[in-house]
Coordinates of C-alpha atoms (C1' of nucleotides) in Angstrom, one line a residue:
Chain A
M1 CA 138.7 91.0 113.3
I2 CA 135.5 92.5 114.5
Q3 CA 133.1 93.5 111.8
L4 CA 131.8 96.9 112.8
A5 CA 130.2 98.0 109.6
D6 CA 127.8 95.1 109.5
D7 CA 125.0 95.8 107.2
L8 CA 124.8 99.6 107.6
D9 CA 126.8 102.3 105.9
R10 CA 127.1 104.5 108.9
D11 CA 130.6 105.7 108.3
Q12 CA 131.6 109.2 107.8
P13 CA 130.0 110.9 104.8
T14 CA 131.7 110.5 101.4
R15 CA 133.0 113.4 99.3
D16 CA 130.1 113.2 96.9
E17 CA 127.6 113.3 99.9
V18 CA 129.2 116.4 101.2
I19 CA 129.2 118.1 97.9
Y20 CA 125.6 117.1 97.3
E21 CA 124.6 118.7 100.6
R22 CA 126.5 121.9 99.8
V23 CA 124.9 122.3 96.4
F24 CA 121.5 121.4 97.7
D25 CA 121.8 124.0 100.5
A26 CA 123.0 126.6 98.1
I27 CA 120.0 126.1 95.8
L28 CA 117.4 126.1 98.7
E29 CA 119.0 129.2 100.2
Q30 CA 118.8 130.9 96.8
R31 CA 122.5 131.5 96.5
L32 CA 122.0 129.6 93.3
A33 CA 119.0 131.0 91.5
P34 CA 116.7 128.9 89.3
G35 CA 118.1 128.6 85.8
T36 CA 121.8 128.9 86.9
R37 CA 124.0 126.7 84.8
L38 CA 126.0 124.1 86.8
S39 CA 129.1 123.4 84.7
E40 CA 130.8 120.1 85.6
D41 CA 134.3 121.5 85.2
K42 CA 133.7 124.6 87.3
L43 CA 132.0 122.7 90.1
G44 CA 134.8 120.2 90.1
Q45 CA 137.4 122.9 90.5
V46 CA 135.4 124.6 93.2
F47 CA 135.2 121.4 95.3
G48 CA 138.6 120.0 94.2
V49 CA 137.3 116.8 92.7
S50 CA 137.0 115.4 89.2
R51 CA 133.9 115.5 87.0
T52 CA 133.2 111.9 87.9
I53 CA 132.0 112.9 91.4
I54 CA 130.3 116.0 90.2
R55 CA 128.3 114.1 87.7
K56 CA 127.1 111.7 90.4
V57 CA 126.0 114.6 92.5
L58 CA 124.2 116.3 89.7
Q59 CA 122.4 113.1 88.8
R60 CA 121.2 112.7 92.3
L61 CA 120.1 116.3 92.5
E62 CA 118.2 115.8 89.2
H63 CA 116.4 112.8 90.7
E64 CA 115.4 114.9 93.7
G65 CA 114.0 117.5 91.3
V66 CA 116.1 120.5 92.2
V67 CA 118.3 120.3 89.1
E68 CA 117.5 119.8 85.4
I69 CA 119.9 117.9 83.1
H70 CA 119.5 118.2 79.3
R71 CA 121.4 115.8 77.2
N72 CA 124.7 117.1 75.9
R73 CA 123.7 120.5 77.4
G74 CA 124.6 120.0 81.1
A75 CA 122.8 120.8 84.3
S76 CA 121.1 123.9 85.7
V77 CA 119.1 124.8 88.8
A78 CA 115.5 123.7 88.2
N79 CA 113.1 126.3 86.9
T80 CA 109.6 125.2 88.0
T81 CA 106.7 126.4 85.8
A82 CA 103.5 127.7 87.5
E83 CA 101.7 124.6 86.3
Q84 CA 104.3 122.4 87.8
A85 CA 104.1 124.4 91.0
R86 CA 100.4 123.7 91.3
Q87 CA 101.0 120.0 90.7
V88 CA 103.7 119.9 93.4
L89 CA 101.3 121.4 95.9
V90 CA 98.6 118.8 95.1
A91 CA 101.2 116.1 95.5
R92 CA 102.5 117.6 98.7
Q93 CA 99.0 117.8 100.2
A94 CA 98.6 114.1 99.6
I95 CA 102.0 113.3 101.2
E96 CA 101.5 115.5 104.2
R97 CA 98.1 114.0 104.8
A98 CA 99.6 110.5 104.9
I99 CA 102.4 111.7 107.2
V100 CA 100.0 113.3 109.7
L101 CA 97.9 110.2 109.8
S102 CA 100.9 108.0 110.3
A103 CA 102.4 110.4 112.9
C104 CA 99.2 110.2 115.0
E105 CA 99.7 106.5 115.2
H106 CA 103.5 106.2 115.6
I107 CA 105.0 109.4 116.9
Q108 CA 107.1 109.1 120.1
V109 CA 107.3 111.6 123.0
E110 CA 111.0 112.3 122.3
D111 CA 110.1 113.2 118.7
L112 CA 107.4 115.6 119.9
Q113 CA 109.9 117.3 122.2
R114 CA 112.5 117.6 119.5
L115 CA 109.9 119.2 117.1
Q116 CA 108.8 121.6 119.8
L117 CA 112.4 122.9 120.0
L118 CA 112.4 123.3 116.2
I119 CA 109.3 125.4 116.4
Q120 CA 110.9 127.6 119.1
A121 CA 114.0 128.0 116.8
E122 CA 111.7 129.0 113.9
Q123 CA 109.9 131.5 116.1
A124 CA 113.3 133.0 117.1
A125 CA 114.3 133.3 113.4
I126 CA 111.1 135.1 112.6
Q127 CA 111.5 137.6 115.4
A128 CA 115.1 138.2 114.2
Q129 CA 113.6 138.8 110.7
D130 CA 115.9 136.1 109.3
R131 CA 113.6 135.0 106.4
G132 CA 116.0 132.5 105.0
R133 CA 116.6 130.7 108.3
A134 CA 112.9 130.7 109.1
L135 CA 112.1 129.1 105.7
R136 CA 114.8 126.5 106.2
L137 CA 113.6 125.6 109.7
S138 CA 110.1 125.3 108.5
G139 CA 111.2 122.8 105.9
E140 CA 113.3 121.0 108.5
L141 CA 110.2 120.7 110.8
H142 CA 108.1 119.1 108.1
L143 CA 111.0 116.8 107.3
Q144 CA 111.5 115.7 110.8
L145 CA 107.8 115.1 111.3
A146 CA 108.0 112.8 108.3
E147 CA 110.9 111.0 109.7
A148 CA 109.3 110.7 113.1
C149 CA 106.4 108.7 111.7
G150 CA 108.7 105.9 110.9
N151 CA 107.9 105.4 107.3
E152 CA 111.1 105.7 105.2
F153 CA 109.2 106.0 101.9
L154 CA 106.9 108.8 103.1
A155 CA 109.9 110.5 104.5
N156 CA 111.7 110.2 101.2
F157 CA 108.7 111.7 99.4
A158 CA 108.5 114.4 101.9
R159 CA 112.1 115.4 101.3
M160 CA 111.4 115.7 97.6
M161 CA 108.3 117.8 98.2
V162 CA 109.8 120.1 100.8
S163 CA 112.9 120.9 98.7
R164 CA 110.8 121.4 95.6
C165 CA 108.4 123.7 97.5
S166 CA 111.4 125.7 98.8
L167 CA 112.4 126.3 95.3
I168 CA 108.9 127.3 94.3
I169 CA 108.6 129.7 97.2
A170 CA 111.9 131.2 96.2
Q171 CA 110.6 131.7 92.7
Y172 CA 106.9 132.7 93.2
E173 CA 106.4 134.1 96.6
T174 CA 106.0 137.9 96.7
H175 CA 108.1 139.5 99.4
A176 CA 105.3 141.6 100.5
H177 CA 104.0 138.8 102.7
P178 CA 104.8 138.6 106.4
L179 CA 106.9 135.7 107.6
C180 CA 105.0 132.4 108.3
S181 CA 103.3 132.2 111.6
T182 CA 104.5 129.3 113.8
D183 CA 101.1 129.1 115.4
E184 CA 100.0 126.7 112.6
H185 CA 102.9 124.4 113.2
A186 CA 102.3 124.4 116.9
A187 CA 98.6 123.7 116.5
I188 CA 99.3 120.8 114.1
L189 CA 101.8 119.3 116.5
K190 CA 99.3 119.7 119.4
A191 CA 96.6 117.8 117.5
I192 CA 99.1 115.0 116.6
A193 CA 100.2 114.8 120.3
E194 CA 96.6 114.4 121.3
K195 CA 96.1 111.8 118.5
D196 CA 93.2 113.8 117.0
S197 CA 93.9 112.7 113.5
E198 CA 90.9 114.4 111.9
L199 CA 91.8 117.8 113.4
A200 CA 95.5 117.3 112.6
V201 CA 94.8 116.4 108.9
G202 CA 92.5 119.5 108.6
L203 CA 95.0 121.8 110.1
M204 CA 97.8 120.5 107.9
H205 CA 95.6 120.9 104.8
E206 CA 94.9 124.5 105.7
H207 CA 98.6 125.1 106.4
I208 CA 99.6 124.0 102.9
Q209 CA 96.8 126.0 101.4
H210 CA 98.1 129.1 103.2
I211 CA 101.5 128.5 101.7
E212 CA 99.9 128.2 98.3
A213 CA 97.9 131.4 98.8
K214 CA 101.1 133.4 99.2
L215 CA 102.4 132.4 95.8
V216 CA 101.7 134.3 92.6
L217 CA 101.3 131.3 90.3
S218 CA 101.3 133.1 86.9
E219 CA 103.8 132.1 84.3
P220 CA 107.0 134.1 84.5
S221 CA 107.3 137.1 82.1
A222 CA 109.7 135.2 79.8
N223 CA 106.8 133.6 78.1
Q224 CA 104.7 136.7 77.8
D225 CA 104.2 138.8 74.7
L226 CA 107.3 140.9 74.2
A227 CA 105.5 143.3 71.9
A228 CA 103.1 144.1 74.7
I229 CA 105.9 144.7 77.2
F230 CA 107.7 147.2 75.0
A231 CA 104.5 148.9 73.7
E232 CA 105.2 152.1 75.5
D233 CA 108.5 152.6 73.6
Chain B
M1 CA 119.2 126.1 60.4
I2 CA 116.0 125.0 62.0
Q3 CA 116.2 124.1 65.7
L4 CA 114.1 121.0 66.1
A5 CA 115.2 119.9 69.5
D6 CA 113.9 123.1 71.1
D7 CA 113.5 122.5 74.8
L8 CA 112.6 118.8 74.9
D9 CA 114.8 115.8 74.8
R10 CA 112.6 113.7 72.7
D11 CA 115.3 112.1 70.6
Q12 CA 115.9 108.4 70.4
P13 CA 116.7 106.8 73.8
T14 CA 120.3 106.7 74.9
R15 CA 122.2 103.6 75.7
D16 CA 121.9 104.0 79.4
E17 CA 118.1 104.5 79.1
V18 CA 117.8 101.2 77.1
I19 CA 120.0 99.3 79.7
Y20 CA 118.0 100.9 82.5
E21 CA 114.8 99.6 81.0
R22 CA 116.2 96.1 80.4
V23 CA 117.5 95.7 84.0
F24 CA 114.3 97.2 85.4
D25 CA 112.2 94.8 83.5
A26 CA 114.4 91.8 84.4
I27 CA 114.0 92.7 88.1
L28 CA 110.2 93.2 87.9
E29 CA 109.8 90.0 86.0
Q30 CA 111.8 88.1 88.6
R31 CA 114.5 87.0 86.2
L32 CA 116.7 88.8 88.6
A33 CA 115.7 87.7 92.1
P34 CA 115.9 90.0 95.2
G35 CA 119.5 89.8 96.6
T36 CA 121.2 89.1 93.3
R37 CA 124.5 90.8 93.0
L38 CA 124.8 93.2 90.1
S39 CA 128.5 93.4 89.2
E40 CA 129.5 96.4 87.2
D41 CA 132.0 94.5 85.1
K42 CA 129.7 91.7 84.2
L43 CA 126.8 94.0 83.4
G44 CA 129.1 96.1 81.3
Q45 CA 130.2 93.0 79.3
V46 CA 126.6 91.8 78.9
F47 CA 125.5 95.1 77.4
G48 CA 128.8 95.9 75.6
V49 CA 129.4 99.2 77.5
S50 CA 131.9 100.4 80.0
R51 CA 131.4 100.6 83.8
T52 CA 130.7 104.3 83.5
I53 CA 127.3 103.7 81.9
I54 CA 126.5 100.8 84.2
R55 CA 127.2 102.9 87.3
K56 CA 124.8 105.6 86.0
V57 CA 122.1 102.9 85.4
L58 CA 122.6 101.4 88.9
Q59 CA 122.5 104.7 90.6
R60 CA 119.2 105.5 88.9
L61 CA 117.8 102.1 89.8
E62 CA 118.9 102.7 93.4
H63 CA 116.9 106.0 93.4
E64 CA 113.9 104.2 92.2
G65 CA 114.3 101.7 95.0
V66 CA 114.6 98.5 93.1
V67 CA 118.4 98.2 93.6
E68 CA 120.5 98.6 96.8
I69 CA 124.1 100.0 96.6
H70 CA 126.5 99.5 99.5
R71 CA 129.7 101.5 99.5
N72 CA 132.6 99.6 98.1
R73 CA 130.4 96.6 98.0
G74 CA 128.4 97.1 94.9
A75 CA 124.8 96.8 93.9
S76 CA 122.2 94.1 94.3
V77 CA 118.5 93.7 93.6
A78 CA 116.6 95.2 96.5
N79 CA 115.6 92.9 99.3
T80 CA 112.6 94.5 100.9
T81 CA 111.9 93.5 104.6
A82 CA 108.4 92.8 105.8
E83 CA 108.4 96.1 107.8
Q84 CA 109.4 98.0 104.7
A85 CA 106.7 96.3 102.7
R86 CA 104.1 97.5 105.2
Q87 CA 105.5 101.0 104.9
V88 CA 105.4 100.9 101.1
L89 CA 101.7 99.9 101.2
V90 CA 100.9 102.8 103.5
A91 CA 102.7 105.2 101.2
R92 CA 101.0 103.6 98.1
Q93 CA 97.6 104.0 99.6
A94 CA 98.3 107.7 100.0
I95 CA 99.6 108.1 96.5
E96 CA 96.8 106.1 94.9
R97 CA 94.2 108.1 96.8
A98 CA 95.6 111.4 95.4
I99 CA 95.7 109.9 91.9
V100 CA 92.1 108.9 92.0
L101 CA 91.0 112.3 93.3
S102 CA 93.0 114.0 90.6
A103 CA 91.9 111.6 87.9
C104 CA 88.2 112.4 88.7
E105 CA 88.9 116.0 87.9
H106 CA 91.3 115.8 85.0
I107 CA 90.9 112.5 83.1
Q108 CA 90.1 112.7 79.4
V109 CA 87.8 110.4 77.4
E110 CA 90.8 109.1 75.3
D111 CA 92.6 108.1 78.5
L112 CA 89.6 106.2 79.7
Q113 CA 89.4 104.3 76.4
R114 CA 93.1 103.4 76.5
L115 CA 92.8 102.2 80.1
Q116 CA 89.8 100.0 79.2
L117 CA 91.9 98.3 76.5
L118 CA 94.6 97.6 79.2
I119 CA 92.0 96.0 81.4
Q120 CA 90.9 93.8 78.5
A121 CA 94.5 92.8 77.9
E122 CA 94.9 92.0 81.6
Q123 CA 91.8 89.9 81.5
A124 CA 93.2 87.9 78.5
A125 CA 96.5 87.4 80.4
I126 CA 94.6 86.0 83.4
Q127 CA 92.6 83.6 81.3
A128 CA 95.8 82.5 79.6
Q129 CA 97.2 81.8 83.1
D130 CA 100.1 84.1 82.3
R131 CA 100.7 85.4 85.8
G132 CA 103.8 87.4 85.0
R133 CA 102.1 89.3 82.2
A134 CA 99.0 89.9 84.2
L135 CA 101.1 91.4 87.0
R136 CA 102.9 93.6 84.6
L137 CA 99.7 94.8 83.0
S138 CA 98.2 95.5 86.3
G139 CA 101.2 97.7 87.2
E140 CA 101.0 99.4 83.8
L141 CA 97.3 100.2 84.4
H142 CA 98.0 101.9 87.7
L143 CA 100.9 103.8 86.0
Q144 CA 98.9 105.0 83.1
L145 CA 96.1 106.1 85.4
A146 CA 98.6 108.1 87.2
E147 CA 99.9 109.6 84.0
A148 CA 96.4 110.4 82.8
C149 CA 95.7 112.6 85.8
G150 CA 98.3 115.1 84.4
N151 CA 100.4 115.5 87.5
E152 CA 104.0 114.5 86.8
F153 CA 105.0 114.4 90.4
L154 CA 102.2 112.0 91.4
A155 CA 103.0 110.0 88.3
N156 CA 106.6 109.8 89.4
F157 CA 105.7 108.7 92.9
A158 CA 103.3 106.1 91.4
R159 CA 106.1 104.7 89.3
M160 CA 108.3 104.2 92.3
M161 CA 105.4 102.6 94.3
V162 CA 104.3 100.3 91.5
S163 CA 107.8 99.0 90.8
R164 CA 108.5 98.5 94.5
C165 CA 105.2 96.7 95.0
S166 CA 105.9 94.4 92.1
L167 CA 109.1 93.4 93.9
I168 CA 107.3 92.9 97.2
I169 CA 104.6 90.8 95.5
A170 CA 107.4 88.7 93.9
Q171 CA 109.0 88.3 97.3
Y172 CA 106.0 87.8 99.7
E173 CA 102.9 86.6 97.7
T174 CA 102.1 83.0 98.2
H175 CA 101.4 81.3 94.9
A176 CA 98.3 79.6 96.3
H177 CA 96.3 82.7 95.5
P178 CA 94.2 83.0 92.4
L179 CA 95.2 85.7 89.9
C180 CA 93.9 89.2 90.5
S181 CA 90.4 89.9 89.4
T182 CA 90.1 92.7 86.8
D183 CA 86.6 93.5 88.2
E184 CA 88.1 95.8 90.8
H185 CA 90.1 97.7 88.1
A186 CA 87.0 98.0 86.0
A187 CA 84.9 99.3 88.9
I188 CA 87.4 101.9 89.9
L189 CA 87.6 103.1 86.3
K190 CA 83.8 103.3 86.1
A191 CA 83.6 105.4 89.3
I192 CA 86.3 107.7 87.9
A193 CA 84.5 108.0 84.6
E194 CA 81.3 109.0 86.5
K195 CA 83.4 111.4 88.6
D196 CA 82.2 109.8 91.8
S197 CA 85.4 110.5 93.7
E198 CA 84.2 109.2 97.0
L199 CA 83.3 105.9 95.6
A200 CA 86.4 105.7 93.5
V201 CA 88.7 106.5 96.5
G202 CA 86.9 103.8 98.5
L203 CA 87.2 101.2 95.8
M204 CA 90.9 101.9 95.3
H205 CA 91.6 101.7 99.0
E206 CA 89.9 98.3 99.1
H207 CA 91.8 97.2 96.0
I208 CA 95.2 98.0 97.6
Q209 CA 94.0 96.3 100.8
H210 CA 93.3 93.1 98.8
I211 CA 96.8 93.2 97.4
E212 CA 98.1 93.5 100.9
A213 CA 95.9 90.7 102.2
K214 CA 97.6 88.2 99.7
L215 CA 101.0 88.9 101.1
V216 CA 102.6 86.9 103.9
L217 CA 104.4 89.7 105.7
S218 CA 106.5 87.8 108.2
E219 CA 110.2 88.3 108.2
P220 CA 112.0 85.8 105.9
S221 CA 113.4 82.7 107.4
A222 CA 117.0 83.9 107.3
N223 CA 116.3 85.9 110.4
Q224 CA 114.5 83.1 112.3
D225 CA 116.0 80.8 114.9
L226 CA 118.1 78.2 113.1
A227 CA 118.0 75.9 116.1
A228 CA 114.2 75.7 115.9
I229 CA 114.3 75.0 112.2
F230 CA 116.7 72.1 112.6
A231 CA 115.2 70.8 115.8
E232 CA 113.9 67.6 114.2
D233 CA 117.4 66.4 113.1
Chain C
dT1 C1' 139.9 70.7 112.9
dT2 C1' 139.4 75.4 113.9
dT3 C1' 141.1 79.9 114.0
dT4 C1' 144.3 83.5 112.6
dT5 C1' 147.2 85.7 109.5
dA6 C1' 148.9 86.9 105.1
dA7 C1' 148.9 87.1 100.3
dA8 C1' 146.2 87.1 95.9
dA9 C1' 142.3 88.2 93.3
dA10 C1' 138.3 90.6 92.3
dT11 C1' 135.5 94.7 92.7
dT12 C1' 134.5 99.3 93.4
dG13 C1' 136.1 104.5 93.6
dT14 C1' 138.2 108.3 91.1
dA15 C1' 140.9 110.8 87.8
dT16 C1' 142.0 111.4 83.3
dA17 C1' 142.2 111.0 78.2
dC18 C1' 139.9 111.2 74.2
dA19 C1' 135.5 111.3 71.3
dA20 C1' 131.1 113.6 70.4
dA21 C1' 128.2 117.3 70.7
dA22 C1' 127.0 122.0 71.4
dT23 C1' 128.3 126.7 71.8
dT24 C1' 130.8 130.7 70.5
dA25 C1' 133.7 133.3 67.4
dT26 C1' 135.1 134.5 62.9
dA27 C1' 134.9 135.1 58.1
dA28 C1' 132.5 135.1 53.8
dA29 C1' 128.3 136.0 51.1
dA30 C1' 123.8 138.1 50.4
Chain D
dT1 C1' 124.0 145.3 58.0
dT2 C1' 122.2 140.9 58.1
dT3 C1' 122.6 136.3 57.2
dT4 C1' 125.0 132.1 56.3
dA5 C1' 128.9 129.1 56.5
dT6 C1' 133.0 127.7 58.7
dA7 C1' 136.4 127.2 62.2
dA8 C1' 137.7 127.4 67.1
dT9 C1' 136.4 126.8 71.7
dT10 C1' 134.0 124.9 75.3
dT11 C1' 131.3 121.4 77.4
dT12 C1' 129.5 116.9 77.9
dG13 C1' 129.7 111.6 77.0
dT14 C1' 132.4 107.4 77.5
dA15 C1' 136.3 104.3 78.0
dT16 C1' 140.1 103.3 80.5
dA17 C1' 144.0 103.3 83.9
dC18 C1' 145.2 103.2 88.4
dA19 C1' 144.1 103.5 93.5
dA20 C1' 141.5 101.9 97.4
dT21 C1' 138.7 98.5 99.4
dT22 C1' 136.6 94.2 99.9
dT23 C1' 136.5 89.4 99.1
dT24 C1' 138.6 85.1 98.4
dT25 C1' 142.3 81.9 98.8
dA26 C1' 146.1 79.8 100.9
dA27 C1' 149.1 79.0 104.5
dA28 C1' 150.5 79.0 109.3
dA29 C1' 149.4 78.7 114.2
dA30 C1' 146.4 77.2 117.9

DNA sequence: TTTTTAAAAATTGTATACAAAATTATAAAA
DNA sequence: TTTTATAATTTTGTATACAATTTTTAAAAA
């Protein structure tokens, strides 16, 4: 009997992996808004599995930071505070810097070509005014850049940061802003291709700063003074 | 009725949290060597709980990177390859840099005092030739520095990096080396206290490099040529 | 002996039953 | 009406039973 599996688990995805992806996507695409309760029973019925599998999925999502679990009170889509959002962006700056430095050393030509195609797809989404798709592709670009630099730990951190940032953008970005320009992505990629690490790091830093600048990082109104809000009545 | 719990889960630790800590400690203190199988049934019997709780603990440990789970084949203590070890150290450099920068901005006087006490405890462990305790305290120092800079995401990454590095040191450090000097820790803390971020970052970078220098990052003999090993027979 | 095949045992994967806790609804007292 | 207390409902936490898979063992064939 030939042992195909060997050491890798490269079989078809398991049910919990599929469900994880679907819930993850729903959260990042804002079909599940921050704060939404995620009942084990209901999710189990939706996906036709028992609570056992749902609990596994929710625990993983909690670890990735997109879901909050409170003891005996169940799970809900993470509701990031403004202070947490600032912290996430500091952490993301650190991770993206490391990724750019590593990419300048290790990126392959095929990776660069693949990333170029992603930028084109992002551009197309922007021209089609498809904000959701553009945001998703932007995240995918950062993620694939992380994976291309061949450091599974940096890539893992990048995944956590990108998903968390998507949630934050969903929660704090005012819709008055125009869609992200792909020029910045292209410039970063060009600098990496030319192995100009200093330039690439600087461009990436500015890029993340631009993302931050579009956010309105004040605490949501729930914590504000109710008396002041209803003063006009 | 007064609602004490409010929004925080600051009750006593749950059973799975206690078990998580105990297994985590056992791995970091090398009482469970890399590669050791972690049977759900046996662990459940050891701690007097059902497999349900053990599975939850193992999944969390997998997320933190100290345990590997292979589908239908169960969990074992993570066996880091030399290449992975190099990647971890690159990622850790990035995280520690961000922590030092953040600490220079946000650290409080009380935090500095607490960290000083930890350095003294580490020094005592070194003089007592208690290598395990010294290693543990060194990790704790890095962790508490991360927590003191008030960024929960950086602190979370730091926890993952410190635990993973402990595993790597257990696996790859030759015992010929003298125990870590606490001078480096003290110097870093001094630079942070004086808010000299450039110096602090540089010292931290060197510190991690020194840790790396003590490792023998060649692939373990299992992957080597058996014929060559037994050539003398 | 070595390899192949088949059966047995052990281990993990999942659903479910029941316990524990929290939430909601209802009724009694202020 | 508002508050408090109690009961009913819902939801999560855990153990367990059974299914699916892997590993081990034993036997048969090369």
